[in-house]
PDB file of C-alpha atoms and ligand atoms in Angstrom:
ATOM      1  CA  MET A   1     136.216 111.188 100.680  1.00  0.00           C
ATOM      2  CA  SER A   2     136.576 111.099  97.097  1.00  0.00           C
ATOM      3  CA  GLU A   3     133.703 110.876  94.819  1.00  0.00           C
ATOM      4  CA  ILE A   4     133.206 109.901  91.069  1.00  0.00           C
ATOM      5  CA  SER A   5     130.097 110.482  88.971  1.00  0.00           C
ATOM      6  CA  LEU A   6     128.687 108.012  86.324  1.00  0.00           C
ATOM      7  CA  HIS A   7     126.595 107.998  83.203  1.00  0.00           C
ATOM      8  CA  ILE A   8     123.117 106.509  83.366  1.00  0.00           C
ATOM      9  CA  LEU A   9     122.793 104.567  80.137  1.00  0.00           C
ATOM     10  CA  GLY A  10     119.347 103.941  80.341  1.00  0.00           C
ATOM     11  CA  TYR A  11     116.423 102.612  82.489  1.00  0.00           C
ATOM     12  CA  VAL A  12     114.765  99.296  82.930  1.00  0.00           C
ATOM     13  CA  ARG A  13     111.198  98.470  82.207  1.00  0.00           C
ATOM     14  CA  SER A  14     110.382  95.459  84.503  1.00  0.00           C
ATOM     15  CA  PRO A  15     107.004  93.783  85.496  1.00  0.00           C
ATOM     16  CA  TYR A  16     107.912  94.220  89.183  1.00  0.00           C
ATOM     17  CA  LYS A  17     106.798  97.540  90.274  1.00  0.00           C
ATOM     18  CA  GLN A  18     107.522  97.436  94.043  1.00  0.00           C
ATOM     19  CA  LYS A  19     110.587  95.725  95.728  1.00  0.00           C
ATOM     20  CA  PHE A  20     108.327  93.420  97.386  1.00  0.00           C
ATOM     21  CA  ALA A  21     108.068  90.270  95.417  1.00  0.00           C
ATOM     22  CA  ILE A  22     111.481  90.565  93.562  1.00  0.00           C
ATOM     23  CA  PRO A  23     113.450  87.696  93.755  1.00  0.00           C
ATOM     24  CA  ARG A  24     116.685  87.811  95.783  1.00  0.00           C
ATOM     25  CA  GLN A  25     118.747  87.199  92.702  1.00  0.00           C
ATOM     26  CA  PRO A  26     118.360  87.152  88.770  1.00  0.00           C
ATOM     27  CA  GLY A  27     117.757  83.945  86.768  1.00  0.00           C
ATOM     28  CA  LEU A  28     115.311  82.629  89.309  1.00  0.00           C
ATOM     29  CA  ILE A  29     112.212  83.155  87.462  1.00  0.00           C
ATOM     30  CA  ALA A  30     112.657  83.066  83.764  1.00  0.00           C
ATOM     31  CA  GLU A  31     109.109  84.695  82.986  1.00  0.00           C
ATOM     32  CA  ALA A  32     110.457  87.787  84.254  1.00  0.00           C
ATOM     33  CA  ILE A  33     110.842  89.572  81.003  1.00  0.00           C
ATOM     34  CA  GLY A  34     112.080  93.039  80.942  1.00  0.00           C
ATOM     35  CA  GLU A  35     113.528  95.571  78.912  1.00  0.00           C
ATOM     36  CA  LEU A  36     116.702  98.018  79.321  1.00  0.00           C
ATOM     37  CA  VAL A  37     115.748 101.324  77.199  1.00  0.00           C
ATOM     38  CA  LEU A  38     118.940 103.033  76.253  1.00  0.00           C
ATOM     39  CA  HIS A  39     118.876 106.626  75.532  1.00  0.00           C
ATOM     40  CA  PRO A  40     120.949 109.040  73.263  1.00  0.00           C
ATOM     41  CA  PRO A  41     123.925 108.976  73.335  1.00  0.00           C
ATOM     42  CA  PHE A  42     123.949 105.621  74.073  1.00  0.00           C
ATOM     43  CA  ALA A  43     121.485 104.344  71.723  1.00  0.00           C
ATOM     44  CA  ASP A  44     123.493 104.004  68.836  1.00  0.00           C
ATOM     45  CA  ASP A  45     123.307 100.727  67.233  1.00  0.00           C
ATOM     46  CA  ALA A  46     126.978 100.620  66.992  1.00  0.00           C
ATOM     47  CA  ILE A  47     127.321 100.688  70.695  1.00  0.00           C
ATOM     48  CA  ILE A  48     125.740  96.890  70.822  1.00  0.00           C
ATOM     49  CA  ARG A  49     127.683  95.836  67.649  1.00  0.00           C
ATOM     50  CA  GLY A  50     128.297  91.890  68.307  1.00  0.00           C
ATOM     51  CA  ILE A  51     126.124  91.650  71.281  1.00  0.00           C
ATOM     52  CA  ASP A  52     123.947  89.037  69.527  1.00  0.00           C
ATOM     53  CA  SER A  53     126.351  86.300  69.878  1.00  0.00           C
ATOM     54  CA  PHE A  54     125.741  86.504  73.891  1.00  0.00           C
ATOM     55  CA  SER A  55     123.231  84.871  75.576  1.00  0.00           C
ATOM     56  CA  HIS A  56     123.934  86.512  78.908  1.00  0.00           C
ATOM     57  CA  LEU A  57     124.643  89.888  79.882  1.00  0.00           C
ATOM     58  CA  TRP A  58     125.931  91.518  83.198  1.00  0.00           C
ATOM     59  CA  LEU A  59     124.120  94.761  84.186  1.00  0.00           C
ATOM     60  CA  VAL A  60     125.301  97.032  86.504  1.00  0.00           C
ATOM     61  CA  PHE A  61     122.884  99.464  88.253  1.00  0.00           C
ATOM     62  CA  GLN A  62     122.002 101.650  91.046  1.00  0.00           C
ATOM     63  CA  PHE A  63     119.783 100.628  93.566  1.00  0.00           C
ATOM     64  CA  HIS A  64     117.801 103.730  93.243  1.00  0.00           C
ATOM     65  CA  GLU A  65     114.959 103.135  95.314  1.00  0.00           C
ATOM     66  CA  THR A  66     117.077 102.757  98.357  1.00  0.00           C
ATOM     67  CA  ALA A  67     119.977 104.735  97.586  1.00  0.00           C
ATOM     68  CA  ASP A  68     119.142 107.418  99.556  1.00  0.00           C
ATOM     69  CA  LYS A  69     118.678 105.301 102.829  1.00  0.00           C
ATOM     70  CA  GLY A  70     122.465 104.934 103.609  1.00  0.00           C
ATOM     71  CA  TRP A  71     124.405 101.873 104.693  1.00  0.00           C
ATOM     72  CA  SER A  72     125.811 100.041 107.588  1.00  0.00           C
ATOM     73  CA  PRO A  73     128.467  97.705 108.090  1.00  0.00           C
ATOM     74  CA  LEU A  74     126.227  94.621 109.407  1.00  0.00           C
ATOM     75  CA  VAL A  75     123.187  93.597 107.659  1.00  0.00           C
ATOM     76  CA  ARG A  76     120.624  91.001 108.446  1.00  0.00           C
ATOM     77  CA  PRO A  77     120.321  88.712 105.019  1.00  0.00           C
ATOM     78  CA  PRO A  78     116.903  87.440 104.591  1.00  0.00           C
ATOM     79  CA  ARG A  79     118.502  83.784 103.812  1.00  0.00           C
ATOM     80  CA  LEU A  80     119.368  83.513 107.442  1.00  0.00           C
ATOM     81  CA  GLY A  81     115.952  84.387 108.664  1.00  0.00           C
ATOM     82  CA  GLY A  82     116.751  87.723 109.364  1.00  0.00           C
ATOM     83  CA  ASN A  83     118.179  87.201 112.847  1.00  0.00           C
ATOM     84  CA  GLN A  84     121.960  86.778 112.117  1.00  0.00           C
ATOM     85  CA  LYS A  85     124.270  89.505 111.128  1.00  0.00           C
ATOM     86  CA  LYS A  86     126.813  89.627 108.164  1.00  0.00           C
ATOM     87  CA  GLY A  87     129.307  92.204 106.811  1.00  0.00           C
ATOM     88  CA  VAL A  88     127.671  94.153 104.057  1.00  0.00           C
ATOM     89  CA  PHE A  89     130.566  92.919 101.947  1.00  0.00           C
ATOM     90  CA  ALA A  90     129.627  89.202 102.583  1.00  0.00           C
ATOM     91  CA  THR A  91     126.150  89.786 101.293  1.00  0.00           C
ATOM     92  CA  ARG A  92     124.248  91.221  98.118  1.00  0.00           C
ATOM     93  CA  ALA A  93     121.973  93.435 100.394  1.00  0.00           C
ATOM     94  CA  THR A  94     120.973  96.681  98.688  1.00  0.00           C
ATOM     95  CA  PHE A  95     122.208  98.899 101.540  1.00  0.00           C
ATOM     96  CA  ARG A  96     125.661  99.400 100.789  1.00  0.00           C
ATOM     97  CA  PRO A  97     128.543 102.323 100.815  1.00  0.00           C
ATOM     98  CA  ASN A  98     127.968 102.563  97.026  1.00  0.00           C
ATOM     99  CA  PRO A  99     124.075 101.283  96.229  1.00  0.00           C
ATOM    100  CA  ILE A 100     125.503  99.527  93.213  1.00  0.00           C
ATOM    101  CA  GLY A 101     123.710  95.996  92.218  1.00  0.00           C
ATOM    102  CA  LEU A 102     125.097  93.584  89.842  1.00  0.00           C
ATOM    103  CA  SER A 103     122.913  91.051  88.024  1.00  0.00           C
ATOM    104  CA  VAL A 104     123.537  88.358  85.295  1.00  0.00           C
ATOM    105  CA  VAL A 105     120.420  88.331  83.058  1.00  0.00           C
ATOM    106  CA  LYS A 106     119.276  86.562  79.726  1.00  0.00           C
ATOM    107  CA  PHE A 107     119.783  88.547  76.637  1.00  0.00           C
ATOM    108  CA  LEU A 108     116.670  88.193  74.161  1.00  0.00           C
ATOM    109  CA  GLY A 109     117.469  90.458  71.277  1.00  0.00           C
ATOM    110  CA  SER A 110     117.042  94.170  70.663  1.00  0.00           C
ATOM    111  CA  TYR A 111     115.136  96.699  68.704  1.00  0.00           C
ATOM    112  CA  ARG A 112     114.683 100.240  67.912  1.00  0.00           C
ATOM    113  CA  GLU A 113     111.997 102.632  69.244  1.00  0.00           C
ATOM    114  CA  GLY A 114     112.565 105.910  67.737  1.00  0.00           C
ATOM    115  CA  GLU A 115     115.571 107.288  69.029  1.00  0.00           C
ATOM    116  CA  LYS A 116     115.842 104.705  71.914  1.00  0.00           C
ATOM    117  CA  LEU A 117     117.594 101.218  71.395  1.00  0.00           C
ATOM    118  CA  VAL A 118     115.845  98.363  73.541  1.00  0.00           C
ATOM    119  CA  LEU A 119     117.234  95.510  74.754  1.00  0.00           C
ATOM    120  CA  LYS A 120     115.022  92.912  75.943  1.00  0.00           C
ATOM    121  CA  LEU A 121     116.129  90.683  78.924  1.00  0.00           C
ATOM    122  CA  GLY A 122     114.743  87.779  80.769  1.00  0.00           C
ATOM    123  CA  GLY A 123     115.012  86.357  84.401  1.00  0.00           C
ATOM    124  CA  ILE A 124     115.443  89.929  86.003  1.00  0.00           C
ATOM    125  CA  ASP A 125     115.493  90.991  89.452  1.00  0.00           C
ATOM    126  CA  LEU A 126     115.098  94.592  88.764  1.00  0.00           C
ATOM    127  CA  LEU A 127     112.768  97.139  89.632  1.00  0.00           C
ATOM    128  CA  ASP A 128     110.884  99.087  87.073  1.00  0.00           C
ATOM    129  CA  GLY A 129     112.724 102.365  86.498  1.00  0.00           C
ATOM    130  CA  THR A 130     116.204 101.055  87.660  1.00  0.00           C
ATOM    131  CA  PRO A 131     118.840 103.087  86.197  1.00  0.00           C
ATOM    132  CA  ILE A 132     121.703 101.145  84.535  1.00  0.00           C
ATOM    133  CA  LEU A 133     125.359 102.001  84.654  1.00  0.00           C
ATOM    134  CA  ASP A 134     127.116  99.468  82.624  1.00  0.00           C
ATOM    135  CA  ILE A 135     126.444  96.241  80.343  1.00  0.00           C
ATOM    136  CA  LYS A 136     129.087  93.756  79.869  1.00  0.00           C
ATOM    137  CA  PRO A 137     128.766  90.404  78.031  1.00  0.00           C
ATOM    138  CA  TYR A 138     128.790  87.191  80.423  1.00  0.00           C
ATOM    139  CA  LEU A 139     131.817  85.235  79.343  1.00  0.00           C
ATOM    140  CA  PRO A 140     131.163  81.482  80.488  1.00  0.00           C
ATOM    141  CA  TYR A 141     134.738  80.777  80.635  1.00  0.00           C
ATOM    142  CA  ALA A 142     135.818  83.127  83.267  1.00  0.00           C
ATOM    143  CA  ASP A 143     132.571  83.972  84.988  1.00  0.00           C
ATOM    144  CA  SER A 144     130.983  80.548  85.613  1.00  0.00           C
ATOM    145  CA  HIS A 145     132.792  78.654  88.639  1.00  0.00           C
ATOM    146  CA  PRO A 146     130.241  75.671  89.389  1.00  0.00           C
ATOM    147  CA  LYS A 147     132.645  74.356  92.070  1.00  0.00           C
ATOM    148  CA  ALA A 148     132.886  77.802  93.958  1.00  0.00           C
ATOM    149  CA  ASP A 149     131.669  77.875  97.644  1.00  0.00           C
ATOM    150  CA  GLY A 150     128.184  79.883  98.178  1.00  0.00           C
ATOM    151  CA  GLY A 151     128.802  80.292 101.825  1.00  0.00           C
ATOM    152  CA  PHE A 152     125.577  80.789 103.477  1.00  0.00           C
ATOM    153  CA  ALA A 153     123.440  81.205 100.037  1.00  0.00           C
ATOM    154  CA  ASP A 154     124.882  78.062  98.689  1.00  0.00           C
ATOM    155  CA  ALA A 155     121.962  77.188  96.777  1.00  0.00           C
ATOM    156  CA  ALA A 156     118.690  78.989  95.308  1.00  0.00           C
ATOM    157  CA  PRO A 157     116.046  79.806  97.653  1.00  0.00           C
ATOM    158  CA  SER A 158     113.618  76.979  98.316  1.00  0.00           C
ATOM    159  CA  THR A 159     110.224  77.133  96.227  1.00  0.00           C
ATOM    160  CA  ASP A 160     108.306  74.523  98.448  1.00  0.00           C
ATOM    161  CA  MET A 161     105.314  76.815  98.623  1.00  0.00           C
ATOM    162  CA  THR A 162     102.222  75.446  96.787  1.00  0.00           C
ATOM    163  CA  VAL A 163      99.935  77.777  94.736  1.00  0.00           C
ATOM    164  CA  SER A 164      96.416  77.736  93.824  1.00  0.00           C
ATOM    165  CA  PHE A 165      94.022  80.295  91.974  1.00  0.00           C
ATOM    166  CA  SER A 166      90.384  80.999  92.499  1.00  0.00           C
ATOM    167  CA  PRO A 167      88.445  80.578  89.501  1.00  0.00           C
ATOM    168  CA  GLU A 168      88.172  84.302  88.748  1.00  0.00           C
ATOM    169  CA  ALA A 169      91.883  84.753  89.314  1.00  0.00           C
ATOM    170  CA  LEU A 170      92.532  81.886  86.669  1.00  0.00           C
ATOM    171  CA  ALA A 171      89.892  83.307  84.366  1.00  0.00           C
ATOM    172  CA  PHE A 172      91.587  86.631  84.669  1.00  0.00           C
ATOM    173  CA  CYS A 173      95.296  85.180  83.527  1.00  0.00           C
ATOM    174  CA  GLN A 174      93.359  83.474  80.455  1.00  0.00           C
ATOM    175  CA  ALA A 175      91.144  86.157  79.429  1.00  0.00           C
ATOM    176  CA  GLN A 176      94.100  88.765  79.027  1.00  0.00           C
ATOM    177  CA  ARG A 177      96.537  87.990  75.828  1.00  0.00           C
ATOM    178  CA  LYS A 178      99.289  90.352  76.464  1.00  0.00           C
ATOM    179  CA  TYR A 179     101.393  88.159  78.898  1.00  0.00           C
ATOM    180  CA  PRO A 180     100.669  84.449  77.947  1.00  0.00           C
ATOM    181  CA  GLU A 181     102.924  83.356  80.540  1.00  0.00           C
ATOM    182  CA  LEU A 182     101.213  85.796  83.563  1.00  0.00           C
ATOM    183  CA  GLN A 183      99.812  82.630  85.521  1.00  0.00           C
ATOM    184  CA  GLN A 184     103.214  80.914  85.499  1.00  0.00           C
ATOM    185  CA  PHE A 185     104.890  84.001  86.527  1.00  0.00           C
ATOM    186  CA  ILE A 186     102.668  84.672  89.503  1.00  0.00           C
ATOM    187  CA  GLU A 187     102.910  81.002  90.461  1.00  0.00           C
ATOM    188  CA  LYS A 188     106.493  81.229  90.325  1.00  0.00           C
ATOM    189  CA  VAL A 189     106.823  84.519  92.224  1.00  0.00           C
ATOM    190  CA  LEU A 190     104.567  82.988  95.386  1.00  0.00           C
ATOM    191  CA  ARG A 191     106.446  79.652  95.334  1.00  0.00           C
ATOM    192  CA  GLN A 192     109.477  81.573  96.529  1.00  0.00           C
ATOM    193  CA  ASP A 193     107.722  83.190  98.934  1.00  0.00           C
ATOM    194  CA  PRO A 194     108.121  86.667  99.171  1.00  0.00           C
ATOM    195  CA  ARG A 195     107.149  87.402 102.583  1.00  0.00           C
ATOM    196  CA  PRO A 196     109.589  88.935 104.917  1.00  0.00           C
ATOM    197  CA  PRO A 197     111.193  86.434 107.462  1.00  0.00           C
ATOM    198  CA  TYR A 198     109.225  87.531 110.417  1.00  0.00           C
ATOM    199  CA  LYS A 199     105.969  87.199 108.581  1.00  0.00           C
ATOM    200  CA  LYS A 200     106.857  83.580 107.918  1.00  0.00           C
ATOM    201  CA  GLN A 201     106.681  82.974 111.506  1.00  0.00           C
ATOM    202  CA  LYS A 202     103.157  83.864 112.040  1.00  0.00           C
ATOM    203  CA  GLU A 203     100.472  81.096 112.025  1.00  0.00           C
ATOM    204  CA  GLU A 204      97.452  82.789 111.273  1.00  0.00           C
ATOM    205  CA  ARG A 205      96.362  83.291 107.821  1.00  0.00           C
ATOM    206  CA  GLN A 206      97.510  86.392 106.445  1.00  0.00           C
ATOM    207  CA  SER A 207      96.457  88.546 102.859  1.00  0.00           C
ATOM    208  CA  TYR A 208      98.822  90.181 100.864  1.00  0.00           C
ATOM    209  CA  GLY A 209      98.859  92.171  97.283  1.00  0.00           C
ATOM    210  CA  MET A 210     101.391  92.981  94.949  1.00  0.00           C
ATOM    211  CA  THR A 211     101.799  94.618  91.349  1.00  0.00           C
ATOM    212  CA  LEU A 212     103.218  93.026  88.614  1.00  0.00           C
ATOM    213  CA  TYR A 213     102.995  94.618  85.115  1.00  0.00           C
ATOM    214  CA  GLU A 214      99.892  96.569  85.358  1.00  0.00           C
ATOM    215  CA  PHE A 215      98.152  94.050  87.590  1.00  0.00           C
ATOM    216  CA  ASN A 216      97.082  94.236  91.281  1.00  0.00           C
ATOM    217  CA  ILE A 217      97.239  90.714  92.450  1.00  0.00           C
ATOM    218  CA  LYS A 218      95.863  89.785  96.135  1.00  0.00           C
ATOM    219  CA  TRP A 219      96.513  86.500  97.706  1.00  0.00           C
ATOM    220  CA  THR A 220      96.347  84.731 100.773  1.00  0.00           C
ATOM    221  CA  VAL A 221      98.888  82.699 102.797  1.00  0.00           C
ATOM    222  CA  ASP A 222      97.873  79.504 105.008  1.00  0.00           C
ATOM    223  CA  GLU A 223     100.972  77.520 106.394  1.00  0.00           C
ATOM    224  CA  ASN A 224     102.574  76.672 103.058  1.00  0.00           C
ATOM    225  CA  HIS A 225     100.394  77.581 100.652  1.00  0.00           C
ATOM    226  CA  ASN A 226      99.364  80.586  98.770  1.00  0.00           C
ATOM    227  CA  HIS A 227      95.901  81.300  97.153  1.00  0.00           C
ATOM    228  CA  VAL A 228      95.699  83.777  94.787  1.00  0.00           C
ATOM    229  CA  THR A 229      92.141  85.102  95.356  1.00  0.00           C
ATOM    230  CA  ARG A 230      91.664  88.197  93.009  1.00  0.00           C
ATOM    231  CA  ILE A 231      93.666  89.904  90.103  1.00  0.00           C
ATOM    232  CA  CYS A 232      92.727  93.323  88.374  1.00  0.00           C
ATOM    233  CA  GLU A 233      93.943  95.854  86.154  1.00  0.00           C
ATOM    234  CA  LEU A 234      95.371  98.872  87.341  1.00  0.00           C
ATOM    235  CA  ILE A 235      93.527 101.318  85.354  1.00  0.00           C
ATOM    236  CA  GLY A 236      94.761 105.142  85.083  1.00  0.00           C
ATOM    237  CA  GLU A 237      98.059 104.175  86.718  1.00  0.00           C
ATOM    238  CA  PRO A 238     100.631 106.816  85.421  1.00  0.00           C
ATOM    239  CA  SER A 239     102.752 104.949  82.848  1.00  0.00           C
ATOM    240  CA  ASP A 240     106.286 105.672  83.294  1.00  0.00           C
ATOM    241  CA  ASP A 241     107.415 107.928  79.903  1.00  0.00           C
ATOM    242  CA  SER A 242     110.592 108.662  81.255  1.00  0.00           C
ATOM    243  CA  ASN A 243     112.024 105.134  80.371  1.00  0.00           C
TER     244      ASN A 243
HETATM  245  N1  LIG B 301     121.625  91.089  91.647  1.00  0.00           N
HETATM  246  C1  LIG B 301     121.846  92.116  92.465  1.00  0.00           C
HETATM  247  C2  LIG B 301     120.539  92.220  93.401  1.00  0.00           C
HETATM  248  C3  LIG B 301     120.565  91.686  94.542  1.00  0.00           C
HETATM  249  S1  LIG B 301     119.346  92.174  95.931  1.00  0.00           S
HETATM  250  C4  LIG B 301     123.065  91.904  93.175  1.00  0.00           C
HETATM  251  O1  LIG B 301     123.368  90.921  93.518  1.00  0.00           O
HETATM  252  O2  LIG B 301     123.535  93.164  93.286  1.00  0.00           O
HETATM  253  C5  LIG B 301     118.049  91.530  95.218  1.00  0.00           C
HETATM  254  C6  LIG B 301     117.070  92.695  95.613  1.00  0.00           C
HETATM  255  O3  LIG B 301     117.481  93.972  94.993  1.00  0.00           O
HETATM  256  C7  LIG B 301     115.402  92.325  95.144  1.00  0.00           C
HETATM  257  O4  LIG B 301     114.925  91.690  95.955  1.00  0.00           O
HETATM  258  C8  LIG B 301     114.855  93.972  94.908  1.00  0.00           C
HETATM  259  O5  LIG B 301     114.162  93.924  96.035  1.00  0.00           O
HETATM  260  C9  LIG B 301     116.204  94.730  95.004  1.00  0.00           C
HETATM  261  N2  LIG B 301     116.217  95.627  93.932  1.00  0.00           N
HETATM  262  C10 LIG B 301     116.089  95.383  92.484  1.00  0.00           C
HETATM  263  N3  LIG B 301     116.221  96.602  91.932  1.00  0.00           N
HETATM  264  C11 LIG B 301     116.326  97.641  92.712  1.00  0.00           C
HETATM  265  C12 LIG B 301     116.632  98.995  92.767  1.00  0.00           C
HETATM  266  N4  LIG B 301     116.515  99.608  91.662  1.00  0.00           N
HETATM  267  N5  LIG B 301     116.338  99.783  93.867  1.00  0.00           N
HETATM  268  C13 LIG B 301     116.376  98.959  95.131  1.00  0.00           C
HETATM  269  N6  LIG B 301     116.414  97.614  95.222  1.00  0.00           N
HETATM  270  C14 LIG B 301     116.230  97.217  93.961  1.00  0.00           C
END
């Protein structure tokens, strides 16, 4: 087996701190704003000259969190309830022979941060710390195929879960000023029902937790309804200076 090695251009700063709750594809939650931090020698302003005229970018990245878990020829797409197998190349599963991901994201501008060059991105589906291997502009004339067949993933996943907030959770969202869209972001994440398929079949009320940005969010699920019970700030979490 032959191998190649690739350069890591930089790392992603993402509100998604764990795989759980990340949407299945980019573009589903516009409020998922992140940054790609390019490090020297890839942080030269020249490297992105002309990029401002594009609204979207393709990112090629490593599924770093699951890269050492290997791959299998057949996977169970969550879309099919987790009980049907498809060939890995017929899916966007993370457990691939080369753990490489591909996402089209909104490009929101760039700025310098000392020796680093930062690209602002919207609608991401990337875990915090994701290593980026390539960036290419999205070309609508070549990359968009509105009449293409989407196979067993022909439409965006349903978002018919409902969401409510406890008065405390709502007050928390309004009191913090750093992320004006926090409440809407949480709502959209929960509307797409991030639970694994086997949990969805359970009938009793269940409690869940996730971290978005520096906040821990707790909610309960009762049939098709999510109720956000509590949000608290994670204090003293190690901030990731590597990216
Ligand atoms: N748009 C990409 C990703 C699809 S899989 C592609 O088609 O290649 C989507 C899942 O990737 C998300 O639900 C998230 O859990 C997972 N993911 C995102 N970043 C990851 C990372 N760095 N390592 C492992 N899994 C990751």
